[in-house]
Amino acid sequence: MQEREGEAPARTTGTLGLGGETWAQGACGAEHGPVQGGRVMSPIDQAYRYIAACPPAVSGQNGHNTAFSVVCEVINGFNLDEQQAVTVLTPWNATCQPPWSERELLHKVRDAIRLPHQKPRGHKLRNGVSYRFGASETARNHRPPIHAATPPNGSPAASKATPPAQYEVPDSLELPSPMPDGARRLIEAAFRQGDGIRIALARDNGGKEVPQDAGVTLSREEWLRKLNDAGGDPNKFLRTSARNGIFISVNPMKIGGAKDSDVTEYRHALLEFDEISQVEQWGVISKSRVPCAVVLSSGGRSIHAWVKVDAQNRQEYDDRVKVIYDHFKGYAPDEKNKNPSRFSRLAGCERGTSRQELLAVNLGCETFADWLTEIRADGIGRTITIADLDAVDIEHDPNSLLGRRWLCRGGSCLVIGPSGVGKSSLVMQMASCWALARPAFGITPARALKSLVIQAENDDGDLAEMMRGIRGGLSIEPGSADYGTLLQNLVFHHDSTHTGWDFCQYCQRLIERHRPDLVLLDPLLSFIGADISKQEVCGQFLRNWLNPIADATGVAWLMVHHTGKPPADKAKAQKGWAQSDFSYTGLGSSELTNWARAVLILQEQAEGGFRLITGKRGRRAGATHPDGQPTGILHLSHAEKGIFWQQSGPPANQPEAHAGRPSKVEEIACSNMHEFLAGCLPEGEGQNQIARRLEVWLSNNGTDLSPKSCKRAIAAMVENKKLTKNSEGKYVTGSNK
């Protein structure tokens, strides 16, 4: 809703912050802060308040470590630069016994700035919580403590509703002072180099201000040049004689564009309230920590918040806007502001007897996903009606990523297999196919999917060897269009240090940076950081920490996982198993499989080759044999040259036993025994020793053979030249004679 001319906002001016600046920075780098005694507190104010409660460092009582810990907390916690940190720390340093010299203090500050920190910069910035040195995590941080009910960065999907918000706004709250050079700062904060910015004059339309026309879209650089030529005052080249104010679109546009279809990036959504006072609007926006690129006074009754949604497309934009408006519906946000090309107000422009003023930049949480975490941490879920279900387009579900809704946005898949068989290369090959919108063994992506691979075990050489084999198998040549697509849609990160909650935070940042569809964790054991056999460990990591990330960002997890130790009689133990039963062969708690929406199981076969079983929800995967026939069991093998997985059809049906058919011992002796033979000792093995090793190896691969038959199989391998006896009568391979 556009305000009527002449209705100026109530505002109390005052100088806050450092160096006479008339604004204050706040949480997550925001240029606002907690309110104390009617004033907004800057980061340096908050840092002073924190350090006032810190005991001095005393020599002989771990003084050096105490001092350095305080320095790190001040710099990283309040996002201070070198000079600000020295300013804050100097009074506290004077209380230390003995005080550090200026040079020593500066050295500690510089070390702390260079040092990597587990928590993000600015993590101590927040509204209205008193500091207490040594206080609990709840009192010391704006985020709640980490436990099973508190998810990390990222929370339920943008397509899911959130409970309406209610925020207490203190009577003493006042609006922050306008930021100087507001027009320039708004443009620099909300737009990037090369962006097209649409600006329009306003006219009166029966007491209501509306855009005079579609406006003019020029580049960011051109508008900044005009501002420079006008000494930073937009009124010198934009003001109308009626002084009705100036409009600006909240998102970048094509040069010359004016419609929603001309929006080039779905970066911001406009949030505006009309039924509450400006002070209450400011209180709601700042206390909610909704991520705002800029917040400005319209020069009338309302405050405009440009909420950072950073959507990949119009559908995601609409989903995220719905979340915002549902969350604030108790405050009646203006529903007409939902479209991406919507006009807001340009700061620094005259509007009647008032001005459109910039109040804050980068207010609240850093990202939309971070904000969802906070507002849903204490949520009670969502209500789904039958009407909601009837509205779902099952046949054309936009959330489907793979197969027939086999794996959807926010979903999860386990890929389970024994160690050393090539699980990493298998998932990389599948991700490469999906990156090119190609099916992988019949499992078809809804579109070209971007994958982020976070792995802990393979070094650069391993990854290079795998990718070259995969590219060769898929006929992808450097310089080709497919190669360019693969570069964009397949991203690798190596991480062998983060586990548990720290890994979840790290992962969230990578997802926000790369915006993938799939996140591959290889292997799960490297990242969970605790006893995977315990249900509470798995539940916390998967449900309380990873689920919110997937729900907030729409990514689907694909996790590589190891099988447990095989039973002594594997074939007998798995006899009569249904296809879905194999989903529980992964190491650890059954919570893993219960949590996953899909499961793939890779099994090596005694006769050579592998089976890939689509265990959980397998029929939805759409897997097929090479001839296109649907199947729940894929037959794969390693290529003879390079690292690549080849698919073959199902083995021919075995005939009934009859005279002349090879015995089980003969079949084993003639099969692919490369892995078993590779374990032969150079000095050779006695008959009992090698037969026992064969029995164990066969059992691990699902074949039951008696000790006596194993000795016969060894003899058969001698006959077909796979083994030989050395001069001492011990069994060796041909290369070890």
PDB file of C-alpha atoms in Angstrom, residues 256-444:
ATOM      1  CA  GLY A 256      14.873  -1.295 -20.195  1.00  0.00           C
ATOM      2  CA  GLY A 257      12.688  -3.892 -18.462  1.00  0.00           C
ATOM      3  CA  ALA A 258       9.638  -3.189 -16.303  1.00  0.00           C
ATOM      4  CA  LYS A 259       7.780  -6.505 -15.761  1.00  0.00           C
ATOM      5  CA  ASP A 260       8.149  -9.511 -13.486  1.00  0.00           C
ATOM      6  CA  SER A 261       9.516 -11.446 -16.459  1.00  0.00           C
ATOM      7  CA  ASP A 262      12.310  -8.858 -16.712  1.00  0.00           C
ATOM      8  CA  VAL A 263      13.662  -9.640 -13.236  1.00  0.00           C
ATOM      9  CA  THR A 264      17.175 -11.061 -13.606  1.00  0.00           C
ATOM     10  CA  GLU A 265      17.666 -12.322 -10.025  1.00  0.00           C
ATOM     11  CA  TYR A 266      15.045 -13.159  -7.397  1.00  0.00           C
ATOM     12  CA  ARG A 267      17.081 -11.589  -4.633  1.00  0.00           C
ATOM     13  CA  HIS A 268      14.627  -9.664  -2.438  1.00  0.00           C
ATOM     14  CA  ALA A 269      11.007  -9.699  -1.325  1.00  0.00           C
ATOM     15  CA  LEU A 270       9.290  -6.538  -0.090  1.00  0.00           C
ATOM     16  CA  LEU A 271       7.767  -6.697   3.396  1.00  0.00           C
ATOM     17  CA  GLU A 272       5.599  -3.783   4.551  1.00  0.00           C
ATOM     18  CA  PHE A 273       3.016  -3.296   7.305  1.00  0.00           C
ATOM     19  CA  ASP A 274       0.307  -0.623   7.332  1.00  0.00           C
ATOM     20  CA  GLU A 275      -1.800  -1.347  10.408  1.00  0.00           C
ATOM     21  CA  ILE A 276       0.822  -0.817  13.113  1.00  0.00           C
ATOM     22  CA  SER A 277       3.014   2.157  13.984  1.00  0.00           C
ATOM     23  CA  GLN A 278       6.438   2.669  12.481  1.00  0.00           C
ATOM     24  CA  VAL A 279       8.119   1.990  15.808  1.00  0.00           C
ATOM     25  CA  GLU A 280       6.239  -1.292  16.139  1.00  0.00           C
ATOM     26  CA  GLN A 281       7.099  -2.168  12.537  1.00  0.00           C
ATOM     27  CA  TRP A 282      10.773  -1.567  13.277  1.00  0.00           C
ATOM     28  CA  GLY A 283      10.537  -3.628  16.449  1.00  0.00           C
ATOM     29  CA  VAL A 284       8.905  -6.567  14.681  1.00  0.00           C
ATOM     30  CA  ILE A 285      11.381  -6.515  11.802  1.00  0.00           C
ATOM     31  CA  SER A 286      14.461  -6.201  13.996  1.00  0.00           C
ATOM     32  CA  LYS A 287      13.353  -8.685  16.657  1.00  0.00           C
ATOM     33  CA  SER A 288      12.322 -11.284  14.085  1.00  0.00           C
ATOM     34  CA  ARG A 289      15.862 -11.234  12.645  1.00  0.00           C
ATOM     35  CA  VAL A 290      14.344 -11.683   9.200  1.00  0.00           C
ATOM     36  CA  PRO A 291      17.318 -11.296   6.803  1.00  0.00           C
ATOM     37  CA  CYS A 292      17.058  -7.829   5.280  1.00  0.00           C
ATOM     38  CA  ALA A 293      19.372  -6.325   2.700  1.00  0.00           C
ATOM     39  CA  VAL A 294      17.996  -2.867   3.536  1.00  0.00           C
ATOM     40  CA  VAL A 295      15.292  -1.379   5.763  1.00  0.00           C
ATOM     41  CA  LEU A 296      13.962   2.100   5.063  1.00  0.00           C
ATOM     42  CA  SER A 297      11.258   4.493   6.095  1.00  0.00           C
ATOM     43  CA  SER A 298       8.886   5.194   3.221  1.00  0.00           C
ATOM     44  CA  GLY A 299       8.450   8.829   4.217  1.00  0.00           C
ATOM     45  CA  GLY A 300       4.862   7.994   5.108  1.00  0.00           C
ATOM     46  CA  ARG A 301       3.304   5.495   7.487  1.00  0.00           C
ATOM     47  CA  SER A 302       5.288   2.371   6.779  1.00  0.00           C
ATOM     48  CA  ILE A 303       8.720   0.837   6.888  1.00  0.00           C
ATOM     49  CA  HIS A 304       9.938  -1.209   3.918  1.00  0.00           C
ATOM     50  CA  ALA A 305      12.095  -4.282   4.522  1.00  0.00           C
ATOM     51  CA  TRP A 306      13.856  -5.848   1.552  1.00  0.00           C
ATOM     52  CA  VAL A 307      14.041  -9.442   2.722  1.00  0.00           C
ATOM     53  CA  LYS A 308      16.887 -11.541   1.316  1.00  0.00           C
ATOM     54  CA  VAL A 309      15.297 -14.623  -0.261  1.00  0.00           C
ATOM     55  CA  ASP A 310      17.985 -15.370  -2.895  1.00  0.00           C
ATOM     56  CA  ALA A 311      15.715 -17.735  -4.809  1.00  0.00           C
ATOM     57  CA  GLN A 312      16.950 -19.728  -7.786  1.00  0.00           C
ATOM     58  CA  ASN A 313      13.731 -19.311  -9.780  1.00  0.00           C
ATOM     59  CA  ARG A 314      10.236 -17.835  -9.627  1.00  0.00           C
ATOM     60  CA  GLN A 315       8.769 -20.930  -7.993  1.00  0.00           C
ATOM     61  CA  GLU A 316      11.257 -20.839  -5.142  1.00  0.00           C
ATOM     62  CA  TYR A 317      10.749 -17.093  -4.868  1.00  0.00           C
ATOM     63  CA  ASP A 318       6.992 -17.526  -4.468  1.00  0.00           C
ATOM     64  CA  ASP A 319       7.540 -20.324  -1.935  1.00  0.00           C
ATOM     65  CA  ARG A 320       9.826 -18.186   0.191  1.00  0.00           C
ATOM     66  CA  VAL A 321       7.583 -15.142  -0.032  1.00  0.00           C
ATOM     67  CA  LYS A 322       4.718 -17.307   1.217  1.00  0.00           C
ATOM     68  CA  VAL A 323       6.788 -18.354   4.226  1.00  0.00           C
ATOM     69  CA  ILE A 324       7.529 -14.719   5.047  1.00  0.00           C
ATOM     70  CA  TYR A 325       3.936 -13.566   4.738  1.00  0.00           C
ATOM     71  CA  ASP A 326       2.594 -16.562   6.657  1.00  0.00           C
ATOM     72  CA  HIS A 327       5.056 -15.863   9.447  1.00  0.00           C
ATOM     73  CA  PHE A 328       4.057 -12.201   9.765  1.00  0.00           C
ATOM     74  CA  LYS A 329       0.352 -12.577   8.984  1.00  0.00           C
ATOM     75  CA  GLY A 330      -0.551 -11.539  12.526  1.00  0.00           C
ATOM     76  CA  TYR A 331       0.714  -8.072  11.601  1.00  0.00           C
ATOM     77  CA  ALA A 332      -1.221  -7.874   8.298  1.00  0.00           C
ATOM     78  CA  PRO A 333       1.603  -7.406   5.777  1.00  0.00           C
ATOM     79  CA  ASP A 334       0.602  -5.747   2.519  1.00  0.00           C
ATOM     80  CA  GLU A 335      -0.321  -8.677   0.246  1.00  0.00           C
ATOM     81  CA  LYS A 336       0.126  -6.588  -2.913  1.00  0.00           C
ATOM     82  CA  ASN A 337       3.899  -6.550  -2.475  1.00  0.00           C
ATOM     83  CA  LYS A 338       4.558 -10.196  -3.361  1.00  0.00           C
ATOM     84  CA  ASN A 339       5.646  -9.874  -6.991  1.00  0.00           C
ATOM     85  CA  PRO A 340       9.412  -9.717  -7.683  1.00  0.00           C
ATOM     86  CA  SER A 341       9.416  -6.462  -9.709  1.00  0.00           C
ATOM     87  CA  ARG A 342       7.568  -4.605  -6.935  1.00  0.00           C
ATOM     88  CA  PHE A 343       8.349  -0.950  -6.310  1.00  0.00           C
ATOM     89  CA  SER A 344       9.656   0.196  -2.946  1.00  0.00           C
ATOM     90  CA  ARG A 345      11.003   3.642  -2.046  1.00  0.00           C
ATOM     91  CA  LEU A 346      14.433   5.095  -2.801  1.00  0.00           C
ATOM     92  CA  ALA A 347      16.183   6.390   0.314  1.00  0.00           C
ATOM     93  CA  GLY A 348      17.294  10.010   0.481  1.00  0.00           C
ATOM     94  CA  CYS A 349      14.390  11.355  -1.595  1.00  0.00           C
ATOM     95  CA  GLU A 350      11.956  14.052  -0.512  1.00  0.00           C
ATOM     96  CA  ARG A 351       8.322  13.102  -0.081  1.00  0.00           C
ATOM     97  CA  GLY A 352       6.103  16.024   0.751  1.00  0.00           C
ATOM     98  CA  THR A 353       7.374  17.507   3.993  1.00  0.00           C
ATOM     99  CA  SER A 354       9.135  14.266   4.871  1.00  0.00           C
ATOM    100  CA  ARG A 355      11.910  12.128   3.427  1.00  0.00           C
ATOM    101  CA  GLN A 356      12.384   8.514   2.464  1.00  0.00           C
ATOM    102  CA  GLU A 357      15.236   7.422   4.744  1.00  0.00           C
ATOM    103  CA  LEU A 358      17.523   4.419   5.014  1.00  0.00           C
ATOM    104  CA  LEU A 359      17.438   2.912   8.519  1.00  0.00           C
ATOM    105  CA  ALA A 360      19.623  -0.202   8.275  1.00  0.00           C
ATOM    106  CA  VAL A 361      21.515  -2.448   5.897  1.00  0.00           C
ATOM    107  CA  ASN A 362      22.180  -6.170   6.309  1.00  0.00           C
ATOM    108  CA  LEU A 363      19.782  -6.454   9.217  1.00  0.00           C
ATOM    109  CA  GLY A 364      19.031  -9.771  10.938  1.00  0.00           C
ATOM    110  CA  CYS A 365      20.234 -13.201   9.922  1.00  0.00           C
ATOM    111  CA  GLU A 366      22.771 -13.652   7.177  1.00  0.00           C
ATOM    112  CA  THR A 367      20.630 -15.906   4.972  1.00  0.00           C
ATOM    113  CA  PHE A 368      17.037 -16.973   4.529  1.00  0.00           C
ATOM    114  CA  ALA A 369      17.946 -20.508   5.631  1.00  0.00           C
ATOM    115  CA  ASP A 370      19.521 -19.196   8.838  1.00  0.00           C
ATOM    116  CA  TRP A 371      16.329 -17.303   9.621  1.00  0.00           C
ATOM    117  CA  LEU A 372      14.193 -20.386   9.050  1.00  0.00           C
ATOM    118  CA  THR A 373      16.317 -22.209  11.582  1.00  0.00           C
ATOM    119  CA  GLU A 374      15.621 -19.652  14.238  1.00  0.00           C
ATOM    120  CA  ILE A 375      11.892 -19.275  13.706  1.00  0.00           C
ATOM    121  CA  ARG A 376      11.322 -23.017  13.545  1.00  0.00           C
ATOM    122  CA  ALA A 377      13.657 -24.183  16.278  1.00  0.00           C
ATOM    123  CA  ASP A 378      10.777 -24.182  18.740  1.00  0.00           C
ATOM    124  CA  GLY A 379       8.025 -24.878  16.226  1.00  0.00           C
ATOM    125  CA  ILE A 380       5.354 -27.559  16.583  1.00  0.00           C
ATOM    126  CA  GLY A 381       5.200 -28.629  12.962  1.00  0.00           C
ATOM    127  CA  ARG A 382       2.562 -27.750  10.423  1.00  0.00           C
ATOM    128  CA  THR A 383      -1.051 -28.632   9.833  1.00  0.00           C
ATOM    129  CA  ILE A 384      -1.996 -30.275   6.529  1.00  0.00           C
ATOM    130  CA  THR A 385      -5.591 -30.314   5.365  1.00  0.00           C
ATOM    131  CA  ILE A 386      -7.239 -32.604   2.832  1.00  0.00           C
ATOM    132  CA  ALA A 387      -7.566 -29.569   0.583  1.00  0.00           C
ATOM    133  CA  ASP A 388      -3.789 -29.128   0.765  1.00  0.00           C
ATOM    134  CA  LEU A 389      -3.306 -32.739  -0.296  1.00  0.00           C
ATOM    135  CA  ASP A 390      -5.819 -32.435  -3.131  1.00  0.00           C
ATOM    136  CA  ALA A 391      -3.853 -29.470  -4.452  1.00  0.00           C
ATOM    137  CA  VAL A 392      -0.644 -31.513  -4.836  1.00  0.00           C
ATOM    138  CA  ASP A 393       0.125 -32.371  -8.473  1.00  0.00           C
ATOM    139  CA  ILE A 394       1.432 -35.900  -7.976  1.00  0.00           C
ATOM    140  CA  GLU A 395       2.074 -36.540 -11.660  1.00  0.00           C
ATOM    141  CA  HIS A 396       4.055 -33.326 -12.126  1.00  0.00           C
ATOM    142  CA  ASP A 397       5.461 -32.748  -8.659  1.00  0.00           C
ATOM    143  CA  PRO A 398       7.948 -29.857  -8.908  1.00  0.00           C
ATOM    144  CA  ASN A 399       9.735 -31.214  -5.832  1.00  0.00           C
ATOM    145  CA  SER A 400      10.599 -34.519  -7.514  1.00  0.00           C
ATOM    146  CA  LEU A 401      14.297 -34.838  -8.354  1.00  0.00           C
ATOM    147  CA  LEU A 402      14.813 -38.487  -9.300  1.00  0.00           C
ATOM    148  CA  GLY A 403      12.587 -41.285 -10.530  1.00  0.00           C
ATOM    149  CA  ARG A 404       8.862 -41.317  -9.879  1.00  0.00           C
ATOM    150  CA  ARG A 405       9.110 -39.198  -6.737  1.00  0.00           C
ATOM    151  CA  TRP A 406      11.760 -41.684  -5.529  1.00  0.00           C
ATOM    152  CA  LEU A 407      13.938 -38.844  -4.262  1.00  0.00           C
ATOM    153  CA  CYS A 408      12.434 -35.385  -3.772  1.00  0.00           C
ATOM    154  CA  ARG A 409      13.618 -32.026  -2.498  1.00  0.00           C
ATOM    155  CA  GLY A 410      14.427 -32.355   1.189  1.00  0.00           C
ATOM    156  CA  GLY A 411      14.756 -36.149   0.856  1.00  0.00           C
ATOM    157  CA  SER A 412      17.574 -38.577   1.588  1.00  0.00           C
ATOM    158  CA  CYS A 413      19.179 -41.692   0.150  1.00  0.00           C
ATOM    159  CA  LEU A 414      21.718 -44.136   1.592  1.00  0.00           C
ATOM    160  CA  VAL A 415      24.145 -45.960  -0.695  1.00  0.00           C
ATOM    161  CA  ILE A 416      25.338 -48.961   1.306  1.00  0.00           C
ATOM    162  CA  GLY A 417      28.188 -51.263   0.357  1.00  0.00           C
ATOM    163  CA  PRO A 418      31.323 -53.013   1.633  1.00  0.00           C
ATOM    164  CA  SER A 419      34.619 -51.204   1.918  1.00  0.00           C
ATOM    165  CA  GLY A 420      36.850 -50.867  -1.114  1.00  0.00           C
ATOM    166  CA  VAL A 421      34.447 -51.924  -3.868  1.00  0.00           C
ATOM    167  CA  GLY A 422      34.046 -48.497  -5.491  1.00  0.00           C
ATOM    168  CA  LYS A 423      31.068 -46.831  -3.829  1.00  0.00           C
ATOM    169  CA  SER A 424      32.638 -43.390  -4.287  1.00  0.00           C
ATOM    170  CA  SER A 425      33.113 -43.817  -8.022  1.00  0.00           C
ATOM    171  CA  LEU A 426      29.596 -45.240  -8.346  1.00  0.00           C
ATOM    172  CA  VAL A 427      27.891 -42.226  -6.768  1.00  0.00           C
ATOM    173  CA  MET A 428      30.165 -39.842  -8.692  1.00  0.00           C
ATOM    174  CA  GLN A 429      29.193 -41.557 -11.938  1.00  0.00           C
ATOM    175  CA  MET A 430      25.509 -41.308 -11.079  1.00  0.00           C
ATOM    176  CA  ALA A 431      25.873 -37.643 -10.096  1.00  0.00           C
ATOM    177  CA  SER A 432      27.690 -36.970 -13.382  1.00  0.00           C
ATOM    178  CA  CYS A 433      24.837 -38.509 -15.353  1.00  0.00           C
ATOM    179  CA  TRP A 434      22.246 -36.518 -13.437  1.00  0.00           C
ATOM    180  CA  ALA A 435      24.286 -33.327 -13.891  1.00  0.00           C
ATOM    181  CA  LEU A 436      23.776 -33.779 -17.635  1.00  0.00           C
ATOM    182  CA  ALA A 437      20.072 -34.674 -17.258  1.00  0.00           C
ATOM    183  CA  ARG A 438      20.938 -38.248 -18.265  1.00  0.00           C
ATOM    184  CA  PRO A 439      19.535 -41.349 -16.557  1.00  0.00           C
ATOM    185  CA  ALA A 440      21.900 -43.441 -14.464  1.00  0.00           C
ATOM    186  CA  PHE A 441      20.989 -47.118 -14.922  1.00  0.00           C
ATOM    187  CA  GLY A 442      17.439 -46.028 -15.696  1.00  0.00           C
ATOM    188  CA  ILE A 443      17.102 -43.717 -12.673  1.00  0.00           C
ATOM    189  CA  THR A 444      16.103 -40.516 -14.441  1.00  0.00           C
TER     190      THR A 444
END
